[in-house]
Short mmCIF file of C-alpha atoms in Angstrom, two decimals:
data_model
loop_
_atom_site.label_atom_id
_atom_site.label_comp_id
_atom_site.label_asym_id
_atom_site.label_seq_id
_atom_site.Cartn_x
_atom_site.Cartn_y
_atom_site.Cartn_z
CA MET O 23 1.57 46.89 -18.57
CA SER O 24 4.88 45.64 -19.92
CA MET O 25 3.22 43.08 -22.19
CA ILE O 26 3.82 44.37 -25.71
CA ALA O 27 2.42 43.56 -29.12
CA GLY O 28 3.89 45.80 -31.83
CA PHE O 29 6.90 44.85 -33.93
CA GLU O 30 8.93 47.93 -33.00
CA GLU O 31 8.26 47.53 -29.28
CA ARG O 32 9.32 43.90 -29.43
CA TYR O 33 12.40 44.71 -31.49
CA ARG O 34 13.47 47.34 -28.95
CA ALA O 35 13.03 44.70 -26.21
CA ILE O 36 15.39 42.27 -27.96
CA GLU O 37 17.89 45.07 -28.68
CA ALA O 38 17.93 45.77 -24.93
CA ARG O 39 18.00 42.03 -24.12
CA ASP O 40 15.24 42.80 -21.62
CA VAL O 41 14.67 39.75 -19.39
CA ARG O 42 11.22 41.05 -18.37
CA PHE O 43 9.83 39.84 -21.68
CA ASP O 44 11.25 36.31 -21.56
CA GLY O 45 8.28 33.95 -21.87
CA GLN O 46 5.98 36.65 -23.26
CA PHE O 47 7.03 36.14 -26.89
CA VAL O 48 9.80 34.50 -28.91
CA THR O 49 11.99 35.94 -31.63
CA ALA O 50 12.42 33.83 -34.78
CA VAL O 51 15.35 34.55 -37.11
CA ARG O 52 14.77 33.64 -40.76
CA SER O 53 18.46 33.52 -41.67
CA THR O 54 19.31 30.90 -39.02
CA GLY O 55 15.99 29.04 -38.60
CA ILE O 56 16.08 29.35 -34.81
CA TYR O 57 13.93 31.15 -32.25
CA CYS O 58 15.17 32.81 -29.06
CA ARG O 59 13.96 34.43 -25.87
CA PRO O 60 14.08 38.28 -25.92
CA SER O 61 17.14 38.37 -23.62
CA CYS O 62 19.26 36.02 -25.77
CA PRO O 63 22.91 37.17 -25.54
CA ALA O 64 23.55 36.50 -29.25
CA ARG O 65 23.99 39.42 -31.63
CA THR O 66 20.69 41.17 -32.37
CA PRO O 67 19.43 40.03 -35.80
CA LYS O 68 18.54 42.51 -38.51
CA ARG O 69 14.93 43.71 -38.58
CA GLU O 70 14.29 42.18 -41.99
CA ASN O 71 15.33 38.74 -40.70
CA VAL O 72 13.04 38.76 -37.65
CA GLU O 73 9.49 37.64 -36.98
CA PHE O 74 7.82 37.38 -33.60
CA PHE O 75 5.52 34.67 -32.23
CA ALA O 76 3.32 34.67 -29.16
CA THR O 77 4.25 31.08 -28.35
CA SER O 78 7.10 28.69 -29.02
CA ALA O 79 4.52 26.32 -30.52
CA ALA O 80 3.83 28.84 -33.27
CA ALA O 81 7.54 29.06 -33.99
CA HIS O 82 7.74 25.25 -34.18
CA GLU O 83 4.82 25.21 -36.60
CA ALA O 84 6.60 27.77 -38.77
CA GLY O 85 9.65 25.51 -38.97
CA TYR O 86 11.97 27.08 -36.40
CA ARG O 87 13.91 25.24 -33.69
CA ALA O 88 14.92 26.47 -30.23
CA CYS O 89 18.16 28.35 -29.67
CA LYS O 90 20.77 26.15 -27.97
CA ARG O 91 22.34 29.17 -26.30
CA CYS O 92 19.43 30.88 -24.56
CA LEU O 93 16.99 27.91 -24.33
CA PRO O 94 13.73 29.88 -24.60
CA GLU O 95 11.78 26.97 -23.11
CA ALA O 96 13.47 27.67 -19.76
CA ALA O 97 11.80 31.09 -19.39
CA PRO O 98 8.89 31.71 -16.99
CA GLY O 99 5.42 31.39 -18.48
CA SER O 100 3.56 34.30 -19.96
CA PRO O 101 1.37 36.41 -17.63
CA THR O 102 -0.89 37.08 -20.62
CA TRP O 103 -2.97 33.96 -20.05
CA ASN O 104 -4.08 35.17 -16.62
CA VAL O 105 -4.75 38.70 -17.81
CA ARG O 106 -6.82 37.37 -20.71
CA GLY O 107 -10.11 35.94 -19.52
CA ASP O 108 -11.21 34.97 -23.02
CA ALA O 109 -11.26 31.51 -24.58
CA VAL O 110 -7.62 31.75 -25.66
CA GLY O 111 -6.36 32.56 -22.17
CA ARG O 112 -8.56 29.87 -20.64
CA ALA O 113 -7.37 27.33 -23.21
CA MET O 114 -3.72 28.05 -22.44
CA ARG O 115 -4.28 27.57 -18.71
CA LEU O 116 -6.03 24.25 -19.33
CA ILE O 117 -3.34 23.05 -21.76
CA ALA O 118 -0.67 23.76 -19.13
CA ASP O 119 -2.75 21.76 -16.64
CA GLY O 120 -2.58 18.71 -18.94
CA VAL O 121 -6.18 18.64 -20.16
CA VAL O 122 -5.18 17.68 -23.73
CA GLU O 123 -3.17 14.71 -22.43
CA ARG O 124 -6.02 13.57 -20.18
CA GLU O 125 -9.09 14.37 -22.28
CA GLY O 126 -7.81 15.10 -25.78
CA VAL O 127 -8.66 18.14 -27.87
CA PRO O 128 -12.41 17.27 -27.78
CA GLY O 129 -12.27 17.44 -23.98
CA LEU O 130 -10.53 20.81 -24.07
CA ALA O 131 -13.05 22.14 -26.58
CA ALA O 132 -15.98 20.88 -24.50
CA ARG O 133 -14.67 22.64 -21.40
CA LEU O 134 -14.55 25.89 -23.35
CA GLY O 135 -17.93 25.44 -25.02
CA TYR O 136 -16.59 25.19 -28.59
CA SER O 137 -16.43 22.53 -31.27
CA THR O 138 -13.00 21.02 -31.86
CA ARG O 139 -12.81 22.62 -35.30
CA HIS O 140 -13.76 26.07 -34.07
CA LEU O 141 -11.29 25.95 -31.16
CA THR O 142 -8.48 24.85 -33.48
CA ARG O 143 -9.25 27.72 -35.86
CA LEU O 144 -9.42 30.21 -32.99
CA LEU O 145 -6.08 29.22 -31.46
CA ALA O 146 -4.36 29.01 -34.84
CA ARG O 147 -5.60 32.49 -35.74
CA GLU O 148 -4.68 34.06 -32.40
CA LEU O 149 -1.50 32.17 -31.52
CA GLY O 150 -0.27 30.61 -34.75
CA ALA O 151 -0.73 27.04 -33.50
CA GLY O 152 -3.61 24.73 -32.73
CA PRO O 153 -4.23 22.89 -29.44
CA LEU O 154 -2.23 19.78 -30.39
CA ALA O 155 0.82 21.86 -31.31
CA LEU O 156 0.49 23.94 -28.14
CA ALA O 157 0.27 20.79 -26.00
CA ARG O 158 3.26 19.32 -27.84
CA ALA O 159 5.30 22.46 -27.10
CA HIS O 160 4.34 22.20 -23.44
CA ARG O 161 5.53 18.58 -23.37
CA ALA O 162 8.82 19.63 -24.97
CA HIS O 163 9.24 22.33 -22.30
CA THR O 164 8.65 19.78 -19.53
CA ALA O 165 11.07 17.31 -21.13
CA ARG O 166 13.83 19.93 -21.31
CA MET O 167 13.24 20.88 -17.69
CA LEU O 168 13.56 17.26 -16.57
CA LEU O 169 16.53 16.45 -18.77
CA VAL O 170 18.62 19.33 -17.47
CA GLY O 171 17.20 19.47 -13.95
CA THR O 172 17.02 15.83 -12.82
CA SER O 173 18.81 12.52 -13.19
CA LEU O 174 15.66 10.66 -14.21
CA PRO O 175 16.26 8.04 -16.92
CA ALA O 176 15.32 9.26 -20.39
CA ALA O 177 12.38 6.85 -20.59
CA ASP O 178 10.99 8.24 -17.31
CA VAL O 179 11.45 11.76 -18.63
CA ALA O 180 9.46 10.82 -21.74
CA PHE O 181 6.43 9.56 -19.84
CA SER O 182 6.68 12.24 -17.12
CA SER O 183 6.45 14.86 -19.86
CA GLY O 184 3.25 13.38 -21.30
CA PHE O 185 4.67 11.60 -24.35
CA VAL O 186 3.00 8.31 -25.25
CA SER O 187 6.23 6.66 -26.42
CA VAL O 188 9.99 7.09 -26.15
CA ARG O 189 10.19 7.39 -29.92
CA GLN O 190 7.75 10.32 -29.94
CA PHE O 191 9.79 11.91 -27.15
CA ASN O 192 13.07 11.48 -29.03
CA ASP O 193 11.64 12.85 -32.27
CA THR O 194 10.05 15.89 -30.61
CA VAL O 195 13.12 16.84 -28.59
CA ARG O 196 15.34 16.49 -31.66
CA GLU O 197 12.95 18.58 -33.76
CA VAL O 198 12.38 21.35 -31.20
CA PHE O 199 15.91 21.68 -29.78
CA GLY O 200 17.99 20.49 -32.71
CA MET O 201 19.69 17.74 -30.69
CA PRO O 202 18.78 14.36 -29.19
CA PRO O 203 17.72 14.15 -25.53
CA LEU O 204 21.03 12.86 -24.18
CA GLU O 205 22.96 15.65 -25.88
CA LEU O 206 20.57 18.17 -24.35
CA ARG O 207 21.15 16.56 -20.95
CA ALA O 208 24.92 16.72 -21.41
CA ARG O 209 24.70 20.52 -21.54
CA ARG O 210 23.32 20.86 -18.03
CA ARG O 211 25.22 22.15 -15.05
CA ILE O 212 26.43 19.58 -12.51
CA LEU O 213 23.53 18.67 -10.25
CA GLU O 214 23.59 18.20 -6.53
CA PRO O 215 23.24 14.51 -5.70
CA HIS O 216 19.69 13.24 -5.17
CA ALA O 217 18.15 9.86 -4.60
CA PRO O 218 17.62 7.82 -7.78
CA GLY O 219 14.37 8.87 -9.41
CA ALA O 220 14.02 11.95 -7.22
CA ILE O 221 12.36 15.00 -8.72
CA ASP O 222 14.03 18.28 -7.73
CA LEU O 223 13.50 21.12 -10.19
CA ALA O 224 14.24 24.84 -10.43
CA LEU O 225 11.14 27.00 -10.85
CA PRO O 226 11.92 30.07 -13.00
CA PHE O 227 10.22 33.39 -12.19
CA ARG O 228 10.58 37.07 -12.90
CA GLU O 229 12.29 39.29 -10.35
CA PRO O 230 11.49 40.79 -7.94
CA MET O 231 9.73 38.01 -6.04
CA ASP O 232 8.18 38.36 -2.59
CA ALA O 233 8.69 34.69 -1.76
CA ALA O 234 8.74 35.40 1.98
CA GLY O 235 5.24 36.86 1.76
CA VAL O 236 3.84 33.80 0.00
CA PHE O 237 5.47 31.42 2.49
CA ALA O 238 4.08 33.47 5.39
CA TRP O 239 0.59 33.35 3.83
CA MET O 240 0.82 29.57 3.51
CA ALA O 241 2.18 29.13 7.03
CA ALA O 242 -0.72 31.04 8.59
CA ARG O 243 -3.24 28.77 6.86
CA ALA O 244 -1.46 25.39 6.80
CA ILE O 245 -3.72 22.46 7.74
CA PRO O 246 -1.86 20.01 10.02
CA GLY O 247 -1.26 16.66 8.34
CA VAL O 248 -1.90 18.09 4.86
CA GLU O 249 0.47 21.05 4.81
CA VAL O 250 3.76 21.98 6.47
CA ALA O 251 5.02 25.53 6.06
CA ALA O 252 8.00 27.50 7.34
CA SER O 253 9.68 30.81 6.54
CA GLY O 254 11.40 29.40 3.47
CA SER O 255 9.45 26.29 2.47
CA TYR O 256 5.97 24.91 1.92
CA ALA O 257 4.99 21.26 1.52
CA ARG O 258 1.69 19.46 1.13
CA THR O 259 -0.08 16.36 -0.09
CA LEU O 260 -2.34 16.55 -3.10
CA ARG O 261 -4.72 14.24 -4.94
CA LEU O 262 -3.83 14.00 -8.66
CA ASP O 263 -5.20 11.81 -11.44
CA GLY O 264 -2.57 9.14 -10.89
CA GLY O 265 -3.01 9.00 -7.11
CA PRO O 266 -1.68 10.77 -4.03
CA ALA O 267 1.23 13.16 -4.52
CA TRP O 268 3.51 15.19 -2.28
CA PHE O 269 5.53 18.28 -3.11
CA ARG O 270 7.66 20.86 -1.39
CA VAL O 271 8.70 24.29 -2.64
CA ARG O 272 11.75 25.73 -0.93
CA LEU O 273 13.99 28.76 -1.18
CA ASP O 274 17.51 27.85 -2.27
CA GLY O 275 19.57 31.02 -2.26
CA GLY O 276 17.74 33.28 -4.66
CA ARG O 277 16.00 30.39 -6.42
CA LEU O 278 12.84 28.41 -5.82
CA ARG O 279 13.06 24.64 -6.13
CA LEU O 280 10.35 22.02 -6.34
CA GLU O 281 10.69 18.55 -4.84
CA ALA O 282 7.99 15.99 -5.66
CA ARG O 283 6.92 12.42 -4.97
CA LEU O 284 4.32 11.07 -7.38
CA ALA O 285 2.28 7.89 -7.72
CA ARG O 286 2.46 8.35 -11.52
CA LEU O 287 5.19 10.22 -13.35
CA ALA O 288 2.72 11.58 -15.92
CA ASP O 289 1.25 13.74 -13.14
CA LEU O 290 4.38 15.90 -13.05
CA PRO O 291 3.42 18.49 -15.74
CA PRO O 292 0.05 19.33 -14.13
CA LEU O 293 1.72 19.41 -10.71
CA VAL O 294 4.32 21.92 -11.94
CA ALA O 295 1.53 24.02 -13.49
CA ARG O 296 -0.41 24.00 -10.20
CA VAL O 297 2.63 24.96 -8.17
CA ARG O 298 3.40 27.81 -10.54
CA ARG O 299 -0.16 29.10 -10.11
CA LEU O 300 -0.01 28.59 -6.33
CA PHE O 301 3.07 30.85 -6.11
CA ASP O 302 2.02 33.16 -8.98
CA LEU O 303 5.32 32.49 -10.74
CA ASP O 304 4.23 33.67 -14.19
CA ALA O 305 3.43 37.17 -12.93
CA ASP O 306 5.09 40.26 -14.41
CA PRO O 307 6.06 42.04 -11.18
CA VAL O 308 7.69 45.03 -12.86
CA ALA O 309 4.49 45.78 -14.78
CA VAL O 310 2.39 45.38 -11.62
CA ASP O 311 4.69 47.46 -9.39
CA THR O 312 5.06 50.20 -11.99
CA ALA O 313 1.31 50.50 -12.50
CA LEU O 314 0.46 50.53 -8.78
CA ALA O 315 3.25 52.97 -7.92
CA ARG O 316 1.71 55.54 -10.25
CA GLN O 317 -0.77 56.16 -7.45
CA PRO O 318 0.94 58.30 -4.77
CA GLU O 319 -0.97 56.55 -1.99
CA LEU O 320 0.50 53.17 -2.99
CA ARG O 321 4.16 54.07 -3.53
CA GLY O 322 5.12 53.27 0.04
CA LEU O 323 3.38 49.89 -0.08
CA VAL O 324 5.06 48.94 -3.36
CA ALA O 325 8.47 50.07 -2.09
CA ARG O 326 7.98 48.05 1.09
CA THR O 327 7.01 44.85 -0.77
CA PRO O 328 8.29 44.82 -4.35
CA GLY O 329 7.25 41.82 -6.41
CA ILE O 330 4.21 40.98 -4.29
CA ARG O 331 2.38 37.85 -5.43
CA VAL O 332 -1.27 36.75 -5.27
CA PRO O 333 -1.35 33.19 -3.85
CA GLY O 334 -3.25 30.78 -6.05
CA ALA O 335 -4.86 27.42 -5.31
CA SER O 336 -3.54 23.91 -5.82
CA ASP O 337 -7.08 22.44 -5.91
CA PRO O 338 -10.14 24.50 -6.96
CA HIS O 339 -12.69 22.42 -5.06
CA GLU O 340 -10.67 22.56 -1.88
CA MET O 341 -10.30 26.33 -2.32
CA LEU O 342 -14.07 26.85 -2.32
CA LEU O 343 -14.48 24.77 0.83
CA ARG O 344 -11.68 26.64 2.58
CA ALA O 345 -13.23 29.98 1.66
CA LEU O 346 -16.63 28.91 2.96
CA VAL O 347 -15.22 27.61 6.25
CA GLY O 348 -13.27 30.86 6.64
CA GLN O 349 -16.21 33.22 6.16
CA GLN O 350 -16.66 35.65 9.05
CA VAL O 351 -14.06 33.94 11.27
CA SER O 352 -10.39 34.57 11.96
CA VAL O 353 -7.65 32.74 10.08
CA PRO O 354 -6.69 30.67 13.19
CA ALA O 355 -10.33 29.70 13.75
CA ALA O 356 -10.71 28.63 10.11
CA ARG O 357 -7.50 26.62 10.34
CA THR O 358 -8.78 24.84 13.45
CA ALA O 359 -12.08 23.95 11.76
CA LEU O 360 -10.29 22.68 8.64
CA ALA O 361 -7.87 20.64 10.77
CA ARG O 362 -10.81 18.98 12.53
CA LEU O 363 -12.48 18.25 9.19
CA THR O 364 -9.31 16.79 7.69
CA GLU O 365 -8.47 14.72 10.76
CA ALA O 366 -11.93 13.12 10.65
CA LEU O 367 -12.48 12.75 6.90
CA GLY O 368 -9.08 13.02 5.17
CA GLU O 369 -7.65 9.92 3.51
CA PRO O 370 -4.50 8.70 5.33
CA VAL O 371 -1.30 8.43 3.28
CA PRO O 372 2.18 7.28 4.33
CA GLU O 373 3.80 9.87 6.58
CA HIS O 374 6.38 12.05 4.84
CA ASP O 375 8.07 15.06 6.43
CA GLY O 376 5.12 15.93 8.63
CA THR O 377 2.28 15.15 6.20
CA ASP O 378 0.14 12.05 6.59
CA ARG O 379 -3.23 12.64 4.94
CA LEU O 380 -5.05 14.18 1.99
CA PHE O 381 -7.65 16.92 2.17
CA PRO O 382 -11.08 15.22 2.27
CA THR O 383 -12.91 14.49 -0.98
CA MET O 384 -16.04 16.45 -1.76
CA ALA O 385 -18.02 13.20 -1.50
CA ALA O 386 -16.74 12.58 2.03
CA ILE O 387 -17.59 16.11 3.14
CA ALA O 388 -21.03 15.88 1.54
CA GLU O 389 -21.71 12.62 3.36
CA ARG O 390 -20.25 13.31 6.81
CA GLY O 391 -19.32 16.97 6.97
CA SER O 392 -22.35 17.91 9.06
CA ASP O 393 -21.20 15.45 11.75
CA VAL O 394 -17.78 17.09 12.02
CA LEU O 395 -18.18 20.81 11.33
CA ARG O 396 -19.08 23.19 14.14
CA GLY O 397 -20.51 26.68 14.08
CA PRO O 398 -23.66 28.30 12.71
CA ALA O 399 -25.99 25.79 11.07
CA SER O 400 -26.24 28.00 7.97
CA ARG O 401 -22.48 27.86 7.40
CA VAL O 402 -22.38 24.09 7.92
CA ARG O 403 -25.19 23.69 5.39
CA ALA O 404 -23.36 25.93 2.93
CA VAL O 405 -20.14 23.90 3.19
CA VAL O 406 -21.86 20.53 2.93
CA GLY O 407 -24.15 21.74 0.13
CA ALA O 408 -21.25 23.08 -1.93
CA ALA O 409 -19.34 19.82 -1.46
CA ALA O 410 -22.38 17.83 -2.58
CA ALA O 411 -22.84 20.01 -5.68
CA LEU O 412 -19.18 19.61 -6.64
CA ALA O 413 -19.18 15.86 -5.97
CA ALA O 414 -22.29 15.35 -8.10
CA GLY O 415 -20.97 17.52 -10.93
CA ASP O 416 -23.87 19.94 -10.60
CA VAL O 417 -21.29 22.73 -10.28
CA THR O 418 -17.92 22.74 -12.01
CA LEU O 419 -14.98 24.79 -10.80
CA SER O 420 -11.69 24.94 -12.68
CA ILE O 421 -8.89 27.21 -13.82
CA GLY O 422 -10.45 27.32 -17.29
CA ASP O 423 -13.88 28.64 -16.31
CA ASP O 424 -15.36 31.74 -17.88
CA ALA O 425 -15.18 34.34 -15.09
CA GLY O 426 -18.79 35.49 -15.37
CA GLU O 427 -20.19 31.99 -15.61
CA GLN O 428 -18.10 30.80 -12.68
CA ARG O 429 -19.26 33.69 -10.52
CA ALA O 430 -22.92 33.12 -11.38
CA ALA O 431 -22.65 29.39 -10.66
CA LEU O 432 -21.06 30.02 -7.26
CA LEU O 433 -23.55 32.73 -6.30
CA ALA O 434 -26.35 30.25 -7.04
CA LEU O 435 -25.08 28.04 -4.21
CA PRO O 436 -26.75 28.65 -0.82
CA GLY O 437 -24.41 30.52 1.51
CA VAL O 438 -22.08 31.82 -1.20
CA GLY O 439 -22.01 35.60 -1.46
CA PRO O 440 -20.09 38.04 -3.66
CA TRP O 441 -17.00 38.05 -1.40
CA THR O 442 -16.64 34.27 -1.55
CA ALA O 443 -17.30 34.03 -5.30
CA ASP O 444 -14.78 36.77 -6.12
CA TYR O 445 -12.16 35.52 -3.65
CA VAL O 446 -12.37 32.02 -5.15
CA ARG O 447 -12.07 33.44 -8.68
CA MET O 448 -8.95 35.37 -7.71
CA ARG O 449 -7.33 32.30 -6.14
CA VAL O 450 -8.47 29.64 -8.65
CA THR O 451 -8.20 31.33 -12.05
CA GLY O 452 -5.37 33.72 -11.24
CA ASP O 453 -7.44 36.68 -12.44
CA PRO O 454 -5.19 39.68 -11.66
CA ASP O 455 -8.08 42.16 -11.54
CA VAL O 456 -10.33 41.07 -8.65
CA PHE O 457 -11.17 43.47 -5.84
CA LEU O 458 -13.00 42.73 -2.57
CA PRO O 459 -14.27 46.09 -1.26
CA GLY O 460 -16.28 44.46 1.52
CA ASP O 461 -13.29 42.61 2.99
CA VAL O 462 -12.71 43.84 6.56
CA ALA O 463 -8.92 43.51 6.48
CA GLU O 464 -8.72 45.12 3.06
CA ARG O 465 -10.63 48.15 4.32
CA ARG O 466 -8.40 48.31 7.40
CA GLY O 467 -5.33 48.26 5.18
CA ALA O 468 -6.88 50.91 2.94
CA ALA O 469 -7.45 53.21 5.92
CA SER O 470 -3.83 52.78 7.02
CA ALA O 471 -2.68 53.73 3.50
CA GLY O 472 -4.85 56.84 3.39
CA LEU O 473 -7.43 55.40 1.01
CA PRO O 474 -11.23 55.48 1.37
CA ASP O 475 -12.34 52.76 3.77
CA THR O 476 -16.04 52.44 2.93
CA PRO O 477 -16.83 49.69 0.41
CA ARG O 478 -18.36 51.87 -2.30
CA ALA O 479 -15.75 54.63 -2.13
CA LEU O 480 -12.87 52.15 -1.94
CA ASP O 481 -14.20 50.19 -4.90
CA ALA O 482 -14.45 53.38 -6.96
CA TRP O 483 -10.90 54.42 -6.03
CA ALA O 484 -9.49 50.96 -6.84
CA ALA O 485 -10.76 51.16 -10.43
CA ARG O 486 -7.75 53.31 -11.30
CA THR O 487 -5.42 50.34 -10.61
CA ALA O 488 -7.06 48.00 -13.15
CA PRO O 489 -6.08 45.46 -14.42
CA TRP O 490 -4.01 44.75 -11.27
CA ARG O 491 -6.62 45.01 -8.51
CA SER O 492 -5.84 41.53 -7.16
CA TYR O 493 -2.33 42.80 -6.36
CA LEU O 494 -3.79 45.92 -4.78
CA THR O 495 -5.91 43.62 -2.62
CA THR O 496 -2.83 41.71 -1.48
CA HIS O 497 -0.97 44.95 -0.68
CA LEU O 498 -3.90 46.15 1.42
CA TRP O 499 -4.03 42.85 3.29
CA ARG O 500 -0.34 43.26 4.01
CA ALA O 501 -0.93 46.83 5.17
CA ALA O 502 -3.60 45.80 7.64
CA ALA O 503 -2.52 45.57 11.26
CA LEU O 504 -3.70 41.95 11.39
CA PRO O 505 -3.93 39.18 8.75
CA PRO O 506 -7.18 39.21 6.74
CA LYS O 507 -9.95 37.61 8.76
CA GLU O 508 -12.02 36.59 5.80
CA SER O 509 -9.34 34.53 4.05
CA SER O 510 -8.37 30.91 4.41
#
């Protein structure tokens, strides 16, 4: 793993200006009062003047402001929060998803099973900042992204970033970046022209990036009316707190860009967080590739597809339903069944670039799914039963779930077996260490790579690739002669 903790390791990273560690920690310089990303081109500070923080929020709390030269807030997110399945990692995923803005710190604490006081102490001890400061830093990051990446009016940027007032926005930007919002905007590169109010943002990531593989995965599974996918783009509708939304991710040279249309601007930060998880943009591909390539049997796969990504999920509830519909059938058959379900039960929205409806709500599937779905009665009951449990709140499913508790809750649902529970965990939480030894396509890919192809033997062999078994799974799917049959 290239995630590092010791002072000397971190200092060597900033001496080398190693871009792999951007977003994984920040360097604060006592003599200047600023903090930087590890790859900052400025002269390396003396050891005695340096302290390191896990998050920019901790640096803010210690009185530092962001470097105007390297803009550490523009770095990709840290892969640590997916690797860590503990309360801290889960809290960071939920904060990025906007839970503090929507539910406050008490809501975040309740989701994690802690009191507000205990959660604040835990985060402050581990990360150097409490949940309010971490959420504030996330808002500042979003504001910077919008100021330099769009032509939105400053007031729209303020509310899109989650600030409750323009004054709070102005004060925070000035404090964090050492300049007012309009001065920060003046430092941007010249933008391509867009329609007034349009949202078109760059999505930073660590190289290498197998974007073509993610787009191909999406294209094979795209539900007509909800999703439109091609070799270099993916678009879909999505239901957010403020109403229906639409987004498209596209390749633009070597960059990924996000276009969005929102019913409420405040939905932008959680949308960006969901898109980043969907494309696994906070991954550390060098760490993953290096670890997997240590196994002689995998070197060819890694060389063939450097920077492979594990596709995430834009909606956890939808992901469970898609996995259930796709059990024991081919990807095209699952897509047909989901298209029929969406055509009958999806909420229509104004047509935009090939999309015209939302994926059905859990309530709609619970009420009418049995009239629409075809196939074995047991699978229909499983889909409808899971939708009813989610709609009623009897089962919760989110990016912030404890892995063991989530798995147990899913396995308690009729028709949900270990493959489905683990596949959903991999896609929803971004857990990088999930393996599916019973998956037919995975075993076929394993045989083609010279690995054991029986579930028990393959599972035992895969243990040597921890904590990156989700990436091993994706490589084996790619190695299979056909796309994975048990994935949707």
